[in-house]
Tab-separated table of C-alpha atoms and ligand atoms in Angstrom:
chain	number	residue	atom	x	y	z
A	1	MET	CA	35.718	38.351	198.394
A	2	PRO	CA	39.250	37.939	197.023
A	3	ASP	CA	41.531	40.779	198.045
A	4	PRO	CA	41.054	43.455	195.332
A	5	THR	CA	44.560	44.780	195.985
A	6	ILE	CA	46.023	41.510	194.751
A	7	LYS	CA	46.326	41.756	190.978
A	8	THR	CA	46.117	38.560	188.997
A	9	SER	CA	48.401	37.911	186.055
A	10	PRO	CA	47.521	35.765	183.056
A	11	VAL	CA	48.593	32.153	183.466
A	12	LEU	CA	48.285	30.341	180.211
A	13	TYR	CA	50.601	27.351	180.429
A	14	PHE	CA	52.083	24.827	182.827
A	15	ASP	CA	55.715	23.888	182.265
A	16	PRO	CA	55.942	20.290	183.531
A	17	VAL	CA	59.755	20.252	183.284
A	18	GLY	CA	60.383	23.452	185.239
A	19	ARG	CA	57.268	22.655	187.354
A	20	ARG	CA	55.934	26.182	187.155
A	21	PHE	CA	53.032	28.077	185.672
A	22	THR	CA	53.854	30.688	183.068
A	23	ASP	CA	52.456	33.049	180.486
A	24	GLN	CA	55.182	31.992	178.014
A	25	HIS	CA	54.645	29.213	175.507
A	26	SER	CA	57.403	26.614	175.113
A	27	PRO	CA	57.456	23.285	173.221
A	28	ASP	CA	56.801	21.290	176.434
A	29	SER	CA	54.257	23.600	178.003
A	30	VAL	CA	50.653	22.545	178.593
A	31	PRO	CA	47.890	25.080	177.777
A	32	LEU	CA	45.348	25.800	180.515
A	33	PRO	CA	42.114	27.069	178.950
A	34	GLU	CA	39.964	25.613	181.750
A	35	LEU	CA	41.954	27.443	184.427
A	36	ASP	CA	41.984	30.824	182.715
A	37	HIS	CA	41.044	33.548	185.221
A	38	VAL	CA	41.377	31.035	188.059
A	39	LEU	CA	45.133	30.827	188.554
A	40	SER	CA	47.434	33.661	189.542
A	41	ILE	CA	51.227	33.753	189.661
A	42	ALA	CA	51.420	37.433	190.611
A	43	ASP	CA	53.985	38.108	193.354
A	44	ALA	CA	51.347	39.663	195.608
A	45	ALA	CA	49.227	36.502	195.375
A	46	LEU	CA	52.167	34.176	196.080
A	47	ASP	CA	53.309	36.357	199.012
A	48	TRP	CA	49.774	36.383	200.425
A	49	ALA	CA	49.678	32.578	200.264
A	50	ALA	CA	53.031	32.279	202.062
A	51	GLU	CA	51.769	34.180	205.129
A	52	ASP	CA	49.451	33.273	207.972
A	53	TYR	CA	48.487	34.502	211.445
A	54	GLY	CA	51.512	32.701	212.952
A	55	ARG	CA	53.844	34.777	210.761
A	56	PHE	CA	56.836	32.508	211.153
A	57	GLU	CA	56.323	29.809	208.510
A	58	HIS	CA	56.576	31.120	204.945
A	59	HIS	CA	56.352	28.780	201.951
A	60	ARG	CA	55.524	30.202	198.534
A	61	PRO	CA	53.316	28.129	196.240
A	62	ILE	CA	53.805	28.083	192.461
A	63	ALA	CA	50.291	29.489	191.942
A	64	VAL	CA	47.204	30.668	193.773
A	65	ALA	CA	43.863	29.441	192.436
A	66	ARG	CA	40.836	31.648	193.001
A	67	PRO	CA	37.761	29.556	192.174
A	68	GLY	CA	34.884	31.702	190.943
A	69	CYS	CA	32.417	28.835	191.480
A	70	VAL	CA	32.614	25.430	193.144
A	71	ASP	CA	33.190	23.705	189.761
A	72	ASP	CA	36.534	25.522	189.505
A	73	ILE	CA	37.698	23.578	192.586
A	74	GLY	CA	37.236	20.346	190.646
A	75	ALA	CA	39.050	21.740	187.589
A	76	VAL	CA	42.083	22.753	189.663
A	77	LEU	CA	42.234	19.426	191.506
A	78	ARG	CA	41.891	17.376	188.306
A	79	PHE	CA	44.684	19.312	186.618
A	80	ALA	CA	46.884	19.063	189.719
A	81	THR	CA	46.322	15.305	189.954
A	82	ILE	CA	47.456	14.772	186.364
A	83	HIS	CA	50.641	16.781	186.957
A	84	ASP	CA	51.255	15.605	190.514
A	85	ILE	CA	50.955	19.074	192.079
A	86	ARG	CA	49.901	19.413	195.701
A	87	VAL	CA	46.815	21.572	196.303
A	88	VAL	CA	46.118	23.091	199.731
A	89	PRO	CA	42.883	24.970	200.478
A	90	ARG	CA	43.146	28.208	202.389
A	91	ALA	CA	40.579	30.748	203.541
A	92	GLU	CA	41.189	33.384	206.225
A	93	GLY	CA	44.732	32.197	207.030
A	94	HIS	CA	44.344	32.124	210.825
A	95	SER	CA	46.535	29.053	210.966
A	96	THR	CA	49.634	29.600	213.068
A	97	ALA	CA	52.099	27.073	211.648
A	98	GLY	CA	51.810	27.085	207.860
A	99	GLN	CA	48.939	24.548	207.725
A	100	ALA	CA	47.336	26.348	204.761
A	101	GLN	CA	50.566	26.822	202.798
A	102	ALA	CA	51.655	24.750	199.789
A	103	PRO	CA	55.404	24.760	199.114
A	104	ALA	CA	55.811	24.175	195.344
A	105	GLY	CA	52.072	23.537	195.110
A	106	ILE	CA	48.839	25.429	194.484
A	107	VAL	CA	47.011	27.318	197.223
A	108	LEU	CA	43.260	27.293	196.656
A	109	ASP	CA	41.904	30.618	197.913
A	110	MET	CA	38.413	29.766	199.190
A	111	ARG	CA	37.422	33.281	200.287
A	112	GLY	CA	35.423	34.044	197.139
A	113	LEU	CA	33.137	31.038	197.701
A	114	ASN	CA	31.034	32.639	200.399
A	115	THR	CA	27.410	32.317	199.316
A	116	MET	CA	24.806	31.828	202.025
A	117	HIS	CA	22.299	29.448	200.410
A	118	ARG	CA	19.396	29.013	202.804
A	119	VAL	CA	18.436	29.110	206.455
A	120	SER	CA	15.657	26.774	207.601
A	121	ALA	CA	14.242	25.704	210.961
A	122	ASP	CA	17.233	23.627	212.072
A	123	ARG	CA	19.988	24.184	209.510
A	124	VAL	CA	21.865	26.558	207.229
A	125	VAL	CA	23.583	25.751	203.939
A	126	VAL	CA	26.698	27.821	203.207
A	127	ASP	CA	29.700	27.770	200.915
A	128	ALA	CA	32.883	26.883	202.764
A	129	GLY	CA	34.591	30.264	202.341
A	130	THR	CA	31.843	31.997	204.359
A	131	ARG	CA	32.984	33.490	207.643
A	132	TRP	CA	31.212	32.431	210.833
A	133	SER	CA	30.309	36.079	211.525
A	134	ALA	CA	28.276	36.062	208.287
A	135	VAL	CA	26.653	32.751	209.221
A	136	LEU	CA	25.542	34.188	212.562
A	137	GLU	CA	24.318	37.389	210.953
A	138	ALA	CA	22.144	35.343	208.578
A	139	THR	CA	20.710	32.986	211.199
A	140	LEU	CA	19.982	35.368	214.102
A	141	PRO	CA	17.032	37.083	212.367
A	142	HIS	CA	15.446	33.586	212.385
A	143	GLY	CA	16.131	33.269	216.141
A	144	LEU	CA	18.754	30.595	215.416
A	145	ALA	CA	22.524	30.165	215.809
A	146	PRO	CA	25.165	27.486	215.308
A	147	PRO	CA	25.511	25.593	218.621
A	148	VAL	CA	29.320	26.045	218.780
A	149	LEU	CA	30.991	29.285	217.756
A	150	THR	CA	34.722	29.895	218.106
A	151	ASP	CA	35.895	32.818	220.252
A	152	TYR	CA	36.675	34.809	217.111
A	153	LEU	CA	34.224	34.684	214.211
A	154	GLU	CA	36.232	36.048	211.273
A	155	MET	CA	37.387	32.582	210.279
A	156	SER	CA	35.863	30.481	207.537
A	157	VAL	CA	33.458	27.576	207.869
A	158	GLY	CA	35.838	25.350	205.863
A	159	GLY	CA	38.830	26.495	207.924
A	160	THR	CA	37.410	25.642	211.347
A	161	LEU	CA	35.692	22.447	210.147
A	162	SER	CA	39.146	21.356	209.000
A	163	VAL	CA	40.536	21.612	212.525
A	164	GLY	CA	37.556	20.923	214.813
A	165	GLY	CA	36.268	24.219	216.208
A	166	ILE	CA	36.247	24.124	220.011
A	167	SER	CA	34.839	26.683	222.418
A	168	GLY	CA	33.041	27.320	225.674
A	169	ALA	CA	29.881	25.719	224.233
A	170	SER	CA	31.727	22.451	223.528
A	171	HIS	CA	30.845	21.045	226.951
A	172	HIS	CA	27.264	20.921	225.635
A	173	PHE	CA	27.722	20.253	221.923
A	174	GLY	CA	31.244	18.960	221.220
A	175	ALA	CA	33.211	20.547	218.382
A	176	GLN	CA	31.840	22.419	215.369
A	177	THR	CA	32.688	19.278	213.385
A	178	ASP	CA	30.146	17.383	215.527
A	179	ASN	CA	27.401	19.724	214.370
A	180	VAL	CA	27.653	19.259	210.621
A	181	LEU	CA	24.742	17.600	208.834
A	182	GLU	CA	26.212	17.301	205.337
A	183	LEU	CA	29.267	18.340	203.325
A	184	ASP	CA	29.846	18.793	199.607
A	185	VAL	CA	33.466	17.827	199.114
A	186	TYR	CA	35.872	17.615	196.193
A	187	THR	CA	38.155	14.641	196.723
A	188	ALA	CA	41.866	14.994	195.967
A	189	ASP	CA	41.346	13.897	192.333
A	190	GLY	CA	38.600	16.494	191.803
A	191	THR	CA	35.531	14.274	192.141
A	192	PRO	CA	32.512	15.986	193.767
A	193	VAL	CA	30.998	13.867	196.556
A	194	THR	CA	28.234	14.661	199.037
A	195	CYS	CA	28.873	13.066	202.412
A	196	SER	CA	27.100	12.978	205.781
A	197	PRO	CA	26.718	10.751	208.846
A	198	THR	CA	24.745	8.352	206.616
A	199	ALA	CA	26.286	8.753	203.128
A	200	ASN	CA	29.946	8.351	202.161
A	201	THR	CA	30.740	8.303	205.865
A	202	HIS	CA	34.395	7.436	205.348
A	203	LEU	CA	34.949	10.723	203.526
A	204	PHE	CA	32.757	12.623	206.011
A	205	ASP	CA	34.953	11.344	208.845
A	206	ALA	CA	38.198	12.034	206.983
A	207	VAL	CA	37.484	15.644	206.005
A	208	ARG	CA	36.079	16.862	209.305
A	209	ALA	CA	39.185	17.913	211.274
A	210	GLY	CA	41.155	16.584	208.288
A	211	ARG	CA	43.332	19.724	208.030
A	212	GLY	CA	42.524	20.089	204.340
A	213	ARG	CA	44.459	16.928	203.464
A	214	HIS	CA	41.581	14.632	202.457
A	215	GLY	CA	39.566	16.821	200.143
A	216	VAL	CA	38.245	20.331	199.792
A	217	ILE	CA	34.998	21.257	201.538
A	218	ALA	CA	32.974	23.281	199.049
A	219	ARG	CA	29.675	23.607	200.899
A	220	ALA	CA	28.405	22.721	204.382
A	221	THR	CA	25.002	22.119	205.948
A	222	LEU	CA	25.314	23.210	209.562
A	223	ARG	CA	23.034	22.423	212.466
A	224	LEU	CA	21.283	25.375	214.141
A	225	VAL	CA	19.725	25.728	217.598
A	226	PRO	CA	17.392	28.392	219.034
A	227	ALA	CA	19.307	31.488	220.125
A	228	HIS	CA	18.548	33.693	223.125
A	229	THR	CA	18.815	37.454	222.826
A	230	HIS	CA	21.038	38.186	225.852
A	231	ALA	CA	24.048	36.846	227.723
A	232	ARG	CA	25.058	37.313	231.355
A	233	CYS	CA	28.784	36.742	231.911
A	234	TYR	CA	30.311	35.866	235.279
A	235	HIS	CA	34.039	36.249	235.897
A	236	LEU	CA	34.944	34.161	238.931
A	237	TRP	CA	38.443	34.648	240.360
A	238	TYR	CA	40.716	32.121	242.088
A	239	ASP	CA	44.180	32.300	243.602
A	240	ARG	CA	44.491	28.496	243.639
A	241	LEU	CA	44.680	26.347	240.536
A	242	ASP	CA	43.223	23.253	242.246
A	243	ARG	CA	40.037	25.133	243.250
A	244	PHE	CA	39.729	26.717	239.822
A	245	LEU	CA	39.985	23.327	238.079
A	246	ALA	CA	37.605	21.670	240.555
A	247	ASP	CA	34.953	24.347	239.980
A	248	GLN	CA	35.418	24.090	236.220
A	249	ARG	CA	34.799	20.332	236.474
A	250	THR	CA	31.635	20.965	238.512
A	251	LEU	CA	30.325	23.537	236.051
A	252	MET	CA	31.149	21.295	233.108
A	253	THR	CA	29.497	18.199	234.592
A	254	GLU	CA	26.390	20.003	235.836
A	255	ARG	CA	26.206	22.133	232.684
A	256	ARG	CA	24.975	25.100	234.684
A	257	PHE	CA	26.166	27.596	232.074
A	258	ASP	CA	25.784	27.787	228.309
A	259	HIS	CA	29.379	28.824	227.779
A	260	LEU	CA	32.343	27.912	229.977
A	261	GLU	CA	35.947	28.952	229.501
A	262	GLY	CA	38.786	30.191	231.711
A	263	GLN	CA	42.141	31.887	231.788
A	264	ALA	CA	45.282	32.125	233.896
A	265	LYS	CA	46.227	35.774	234.408
A	266	ALA	CA	49.505	37.106	235.803
A	267	ASN	CA	48.931	39.765	238.460
A	268	THR	CA	51.151	42.798	239.023
A	269	THR	CA	53.585	40.770	241.156
A	270	GLY	CA	53.871	38.122	238.436
A	271	ALA	CA	51.870	35.507	240.400
A	272	TRP	CA	49.201	33.586	238.492
A	273	ASN	CA	45.521	33.978	239.259
A	274	TYR	CA	42.734	32.094	237.541
A	275	ARG	CA	39.442	33.285	236.103
A	276	ILE	CA	36.443	31.200	235.174
A	277	GLU	CA	34.425	32.868	232.413
A	278	ALA	CA	30.936	31.401	232.648
A	279	THR	CA	28.053	32.733	230.608
A	280	THR	CA	24.360	32.029	230.636
A	281	TYR	CA	22.009	33.030	227.824
A	282	PHE	CA	18.517	34.350	228.430
A	283	THR	CA	15.704	36.232	226.760
A	284	PRO	CA	14.074	39.000	228.848
A	285	PRO	CA	11.815	39.223	230.734
A	286	ALA	CA	13.036	35.795	231.951
A	287	LEU	CA	16.262	36.101	233.973
A	288	PRO	CA	18.968	33.597	234.922
A	289	ALA	CA	18.517	31.875	238.330
A	290	GLU	CA	21.703	33.217	239.861
A	291	GLU	CA	21.815	31.274	243.147
A	292	ARG	CA	21.721	27.934	241.392
A	293	LEU	CA	24.402	29.005	238.930
A	294	LEU	CA	26.935	29.983	241.577
A	295	ASP	CA	25.973	27.620	244.382
A	296	GLY	CA	28.863	25.857	246.183
A	297	LEU	CA	31.677	27.373	244.123
A	298	ALA	CA	34.998	28.232	245.824
A	299	ASP	CA	35.786	31.441	243.958
A	300	LEU	CA	36.897	34.651	245.698
A	301	ARG	CA	33.333	35.891	245.781
A	302	HIS	CA	34.254	39.501	246.641
A	303	ALA	CA	36.074	39.658	243.286
A	304	ILE	CA	33.178	38.446	241.123
A	305	GLU	CA	32.457	40.490	238.000
A	306	VAL	CA	29.102	40.285	236.260
A	307	THR	CA	28.276	41.868	232.912
A	308	GLU	CA	25.301	41.689	230.633
A	309	LEU	CA	25.475	41.870	226.850
A	310	THR	CA	23.235	41.179	223.930
A	311	TYR	CA	23.795	37.712	222.497
A	312	PRO	CA	25.379	38.998	219.243
A	313	ARG	CA	27.642	41.292	221.221
A	314	PHE	CA	28.742	38.345	223.366
A	315	GLN	CA	29.559	36.231	220.319
A	316	THR	CA	31.581	39.058	218.767
A	317	ARG	CA	33.176	39.997	222.101
A	318	LEU	CA	36.741	39.833	220.723
A	319	SER	CA	36.150	42.251	217.867
A	320	GLU	CA	37.060	45.406	219.817
A	321	ASP	CA	40.248	43.856	221.194
A	322	VAL	CA	41.177	42.677	217.718
A	323	ALA	CA	40.594	46.169	216.278
A	324	LEU	CA	42.881	47.580	218.992
A	325	LEU	CA	45.577	44.956	218.389
A	326	ARG	CA	45.425	45.697	214.668
A	327	ARG	CA	45.760	49.411	215.312
A	328	LEU	CA	48.583	49.099	217.842
A	329	GLY	CA	50.458	46.441	215.869
A	330	PRO	CA	50.585	43.140	217.822
A	331	TRP	CA	47.957	41.547	215.551
A	332	GLN	CA	50.568	41.729	212.771
A	333	HIS	CA	53.358	40.229	214.951
A	334	PRO	CA	54.357	36.537	214.932
A	335	HIS	CA	52.053	34.259	216.948
A	336	PRO	CA	53.758	31.065	218.054
A	337	TRP	CA	50.698	29.462	219.661
A	338	SER	CA	50.475	26.225	221.559
A	339	ASN	CA	47.057	24.578	221.932
A	340	LEU	CA	47.009	21.350	223.899
A	341	LEU	CA	44.332	18.946	225.043
A	342	LEU	CA	45.451	17.480	228.369
A	343	PRO	CA	44.008	14.409	230.086
A	344	ASP	CA	42.208	15.567	233.229
A	345	HIS	CA	44.483	13.662	235.635
A	346	THR	CA	47.604	15.403	234.248
A	347	ALA	CA	46.153	18.901	233.876
A	348	GLU	CA	46.927	20.275	237.334
A	349	HIS	CA	50.484	18.992	237.273
A	350	ILE	CA	51.327	20.160	233.739
A	351	VAL	CA	49.675	23.555	234.162
A	352	THR	CA	51.416	24.103	237.528
A	353	GLU	CA	54.841	23.173	236.148
A	354	THR	CA	54.366	25.219	232.977
A	355	LEU	CA	53.160	28.335	234.752
A	356	ALA	CA	55.931	28.068	237.371
A	357	ASP	CA	58.406	28.714	234.558
A	358	LEU	CA	56.287	31.160	232.594
A	359	THR	CA	56.139	34.933	232.847
A	360	GLN	CA	53.976	37.366	230.924
A	361	THR	CA	57.153	38.250	228.992
A	362	ASP	CA	57.377	34.630	227.785
A	363	LEU	CA	53.863	35.051	226.365
A	364	GLY	CA	54.405	38.540	224.985
A	365	ASP	CA	52.627	41.594	226.390
A	366	THR	CA	49.307	40.648	224.805
A	367	GLY	CA	49.673	36.883	225.275
A	368	VAL	CA	46.852	34.860	226.813
A	369	VAL	CA	46.630	31.517	228.669
A	370	LEU	CA	43.371	29.605	228.165
A	371	ILE	CA	42.298	26.700	230.403
A	372	TYR	CA	38.894	25.055	230.177
A	373	PRO	CA	37.367	21.595	230.474
A	374	LEU	CA	35.859	19.399	227.766
A	375	PRO	CA	33.754	16.275	228.387
A	376	LEU	CA	35.037	14.035	225.614
A	377	GLU	CA	31.876	11.920	225.367
A	378	ARG	CA	30.381	14.930	223.536
A	379	PHE	CA	33.054	14.755	220.790
A	380	ARG	CA	32.364	12.373	217.929
A	381	THR	CA	34.746	13.465	215.151
A	382	PRO	CA	37.094	10.541	214.442
A	383	SER	CA	39.913	12.656	212.936
A	384	LEU	CA	40.063	15.025	215.903
A	385	ALA	CA	42.926	13.742	218.066
A	386	LEU	CA	41.751	13.638	221.685
A	387	PRO	CA	43.170	12.201	224.902
A	388	ASP	CA	41.813	8.799	225.851
A	389	THR	CA	40.135	10.042	229.039
A	390	PRO	CA	36.562	11.085	229.896
A	391	THR	CA	37.567	14.709	230.497
A	392	SER	CA	40.237	16.871	228.921
A	393	PHE	CA	41.423	20.407	229.619
A	394	LEU	CA	42.223	22.721	226.745
A	395	PHE	CA	45.476	24.416	227.754
A	396	ALA	CA	46.538	27.096	225.296
A	397	LEU	CA	49.483	29.479	225.388
A	398	LEU	CA	48.556	32.170	222.862
A	399	ARG	CA	51.885	33.927	222.559
A	400	THR	CA	52.751	37.089	220.633
A	401	ALA	CA	56.417	37.553	219.739
A	402	PRO	CA	58.037	40.926	219.148
A	403	GLN	CA	58.007	42.033	215.523
A	404	ASP	CA	61.738	41.906	214.797
A	405	ASP	CA	63.376	39.621	217.316
A	406	PRO	CA	64.001	36.188	215.779
A	407	ASP	CA	65.792	34.942	218.919
A	408	VAL	CA	62.730	35.527	221.098
A	409	LEU	CA	60.469	33.999	218.442
A	410	HIS	CA	62.618	30.859	218.175
A	411	GLN	CA	62.735	30.540	221.934
A	412	MET	CA	58.925	30.684	222.055
A	413	VAL	CA	58.619	28.105	219.251
A	414	ASP	CA	61.114	25.795	221.019
A	415	ASP	CA	59.262	26.197	224.327
A	416	ASN	CA	56.023	25.247	222.579
A	417	HIS	CA	57.593	22.145	221.044
A	418	ARG	CA	58.980	21.092	224.416
A	419	LEU	CA	55.582	21.592	226.064
A	420	GLY	CA	53.843	19.767	223.206
A	421	ARG	CA	56.135	16.753	223.587
A	422	ARG	CA	55.564	16.770	227.340
A	423	ALA	CA	51.773	16.845	226.848
A	424	VAL	CA	51.839	14.039	224.278
A	425	ALA	CA	54.060	11.900	226.546
A	426	ALA	CA	51.431	12.357	229.270
A	427	GLY	CA	48.602	11.197	226.975
A	428	GLY	CA	47.595	14.619	225.692
A	429	THR	CA	47.243	15.780	222.098
A	430	VAL	CA	48.209	18.864	220.134
A	431	TYR	CA	45.236	20.823	218.809
A	432	LEU	CA	45.768	23.107	215.760
A	433	GLY	CA	49.583	23.178	215.681
A	434	ASP	CA	52.145	20.711	214.371
A	435	ILE	CA	50.719	17.221	214.360
A	436	ASN	CA	54.053	15.848	215.602
A	437	PRO	CA	55.559	18.394	217.988
B	501	LIG	C1	42.255	34.989	216.870
B	501	LIG	C2	41.995	33.516	216.717
B	501	LIG	C3	41.021	32.921	217.490
B	501	LIG	C4	40.770	31.558	217.378
B	501	LIG	N1	39.819	30.992	218.177
B	501	LIG	C5	39.572	29.675	218.082
B	501	LIG	C6	38.598	29.055	218.920
B	501	LIG	O1	37.962	29.688	219.753
B	501	LIG	N2	38.387	27.722	218.770
B	501	LIG	C7	39.055	26.977	217.838
B	501	LIG	O2	38.787	25.783	217.739
B	501	LIG	N3	39.974	27.544	217.037
B	501	LIG	C8	40.257	28.860	217.145
B	501	LIG	N4	41.215	29.420	216.342
B	501	LIG	C9	41.900	28.574	215.357
B	501	LIG	C10	41.098	28.481	214.068
B	501	LIG	O3	39.913	27.765	214.294
B	501	LIG	C11	41.881	27.756	212.967
B	501	LIG	O4	43.131	28.352	212.778
B	501	LIG	C12	41.076	27.747	211.662
B	501	LIG	O5	41.636	26.759	210.837
B	501	LIG	C13	41.116	29.093	210.985
B	501	LIG	O6	40.231	29.157	209.886
B	501	LIG	P1	40.690	29.922	208.580
B	501	LIG	O7	39.507	30.193	207.729
B	501	LIG	O8	41.536	31.089	208.924
B	501	LIG	O9	41.552	28.742	207.913
B	501	LIG	P2	42.972	28.735	207.174
B	501	LIG	O10	44.041	29.148	208.121
B	501	LIG	O11	42.887	29.453	205.908
B	501	LIG	O12	43.087	27.163	206.929
B	501	LIG	C14	43.183	26.324	208.070
B	501	LIG	C15	43.205	24.852	207.683
B	501	LIG	O13	41.977	24.512	207.074
B	501	LIG	C16	42.191	24.000	205.763
B	501	LIG	N5	41.062	24.494	204.960
B	501	LIG	C17	40.649	25.784	204.809
B	501	LIG	N6	39.539	25.821	204.050
B	501	LIG	C18	39.245	24.534	203.719
B	501	LIG	C19	38.222	23.917	202.942
B	501	LIG	N7	37.254	24.631	202.371
B	501	LIG	N8	38.233	22.567	202.831
B	501	LIG	C20	39.181	21.822	203.411
B	501	LIG	N9	40.182	22.361	204.154
B	501	LIG	C21	40.193	23.699	204.314
B	501	LIG	C22	43.546	24.535	205.356
B	501	LIG	O14	44.170	23.712	204.383
B	501	LIG	C23	44.295	24.502	206.677
B	501	LIG	O15	44.776	23.207	206.962
B	501	LIG	C24	41.505	30.771	216.453
B	501	LIG	C25	42.503	31.383	215.667
B	501	LIG	C26	42.746	32.745	215.794
B	501	LIG	C27	43.843	33.359	214.968
């Protein structure tokens, strides 16, 4: 639901000369009866729209539109087309580089469009502002779940379908954008179009991973798969990057686990260790066949950690950490993140060189380094920029900058740009961040 603390103010006219919305009539101003109760120019609304999880790009729009129904999306886009105003959809604002901001434009707040329409045997129909946590909550009672869920679920369906949506299940199912059956979209001029792999395919391919630039997703039909009730998670430790990457390749190719991710972790001496996070789902009384899962791996077996969770608890595993980060403050700090997709043959070299120069301080106290493999034959979303190799490694530096230290923040942003350029020069791509680092 729209934030109740954000008060709306009446917006009755558009001033095409001053290019602003206003409640004052003037000879040139255009009345807006169709957008009454949809647009807001209240400071709190404009400030909200100029902020995101990255907290270092801030561009105020001239109005925030809060559609009360999907038809309002069309009304806003049609008006904006006539007056040449840019419209950018935004939902939960977990972007880290201003992707959902609209300098001198209109931000379309999608959060209120969050109706869950129906769950059936292999699909769910939801409005695009629905969070993935709500999707999962609605499908699990039917024994079903979306095949790919991001690590954190409090992001919107429209928001992740606009970037891709990659996770530890992607080595089975590709991106979230590869698991969409149909989309109801408003094109930039406000025309409603239903698109799918067989209808209006050009639009379907442009909007998925289209970063909100080729239309607004109003409603999505998402594929569902049977869900188990439990998850067993194995943390496998390595002190050598080459062995860690080799075992990740084996686990990816053989698809032994349902979910496969990994991290680099600095130990107390500052040296980097590596941790495969491999999870298998099961429904008791059946149990995972452990020997086969771990056979032939080169991890430091004495250091193995095994935990068992319910399936919902596994999928919401970040929620406690997030609650803590919110309480202690770092969640509200700037997050200059770098998410790269590296070609397999460059991964060891780029990761080694990057980590050789990187300390936990460069990441921030709560910063995280993700490394996991993706078989690119499973990805079929044309707008998702991928390396031109059979396998890629996601390499992400999830940095947290101090609250009030612009020098450190700028250094982190510069380091990310340098790393992004290096990755692109080596045939990699930038996922989520600036398109051109
Ligand atoms: C803690 C955290 C964990 C994350 N984990 C993962 C992960 O595991 N895997 C992964 O792939 N990503 C992950 N991300 C990144 C996340 O998927 C993207 O930032 C996503 O876009 C956020 O969704 P949102 O609802 O917050 O979108 P917003 O930030 O509000 O918008 C993001 C983009 O989507 C566009 N957009 C939003 N709604 C629509 C719509 N209805 N139609 C068209 N365009 C729209 C916006 O214009 C913008 O370009 C994570 C981010 C955070 C902060």
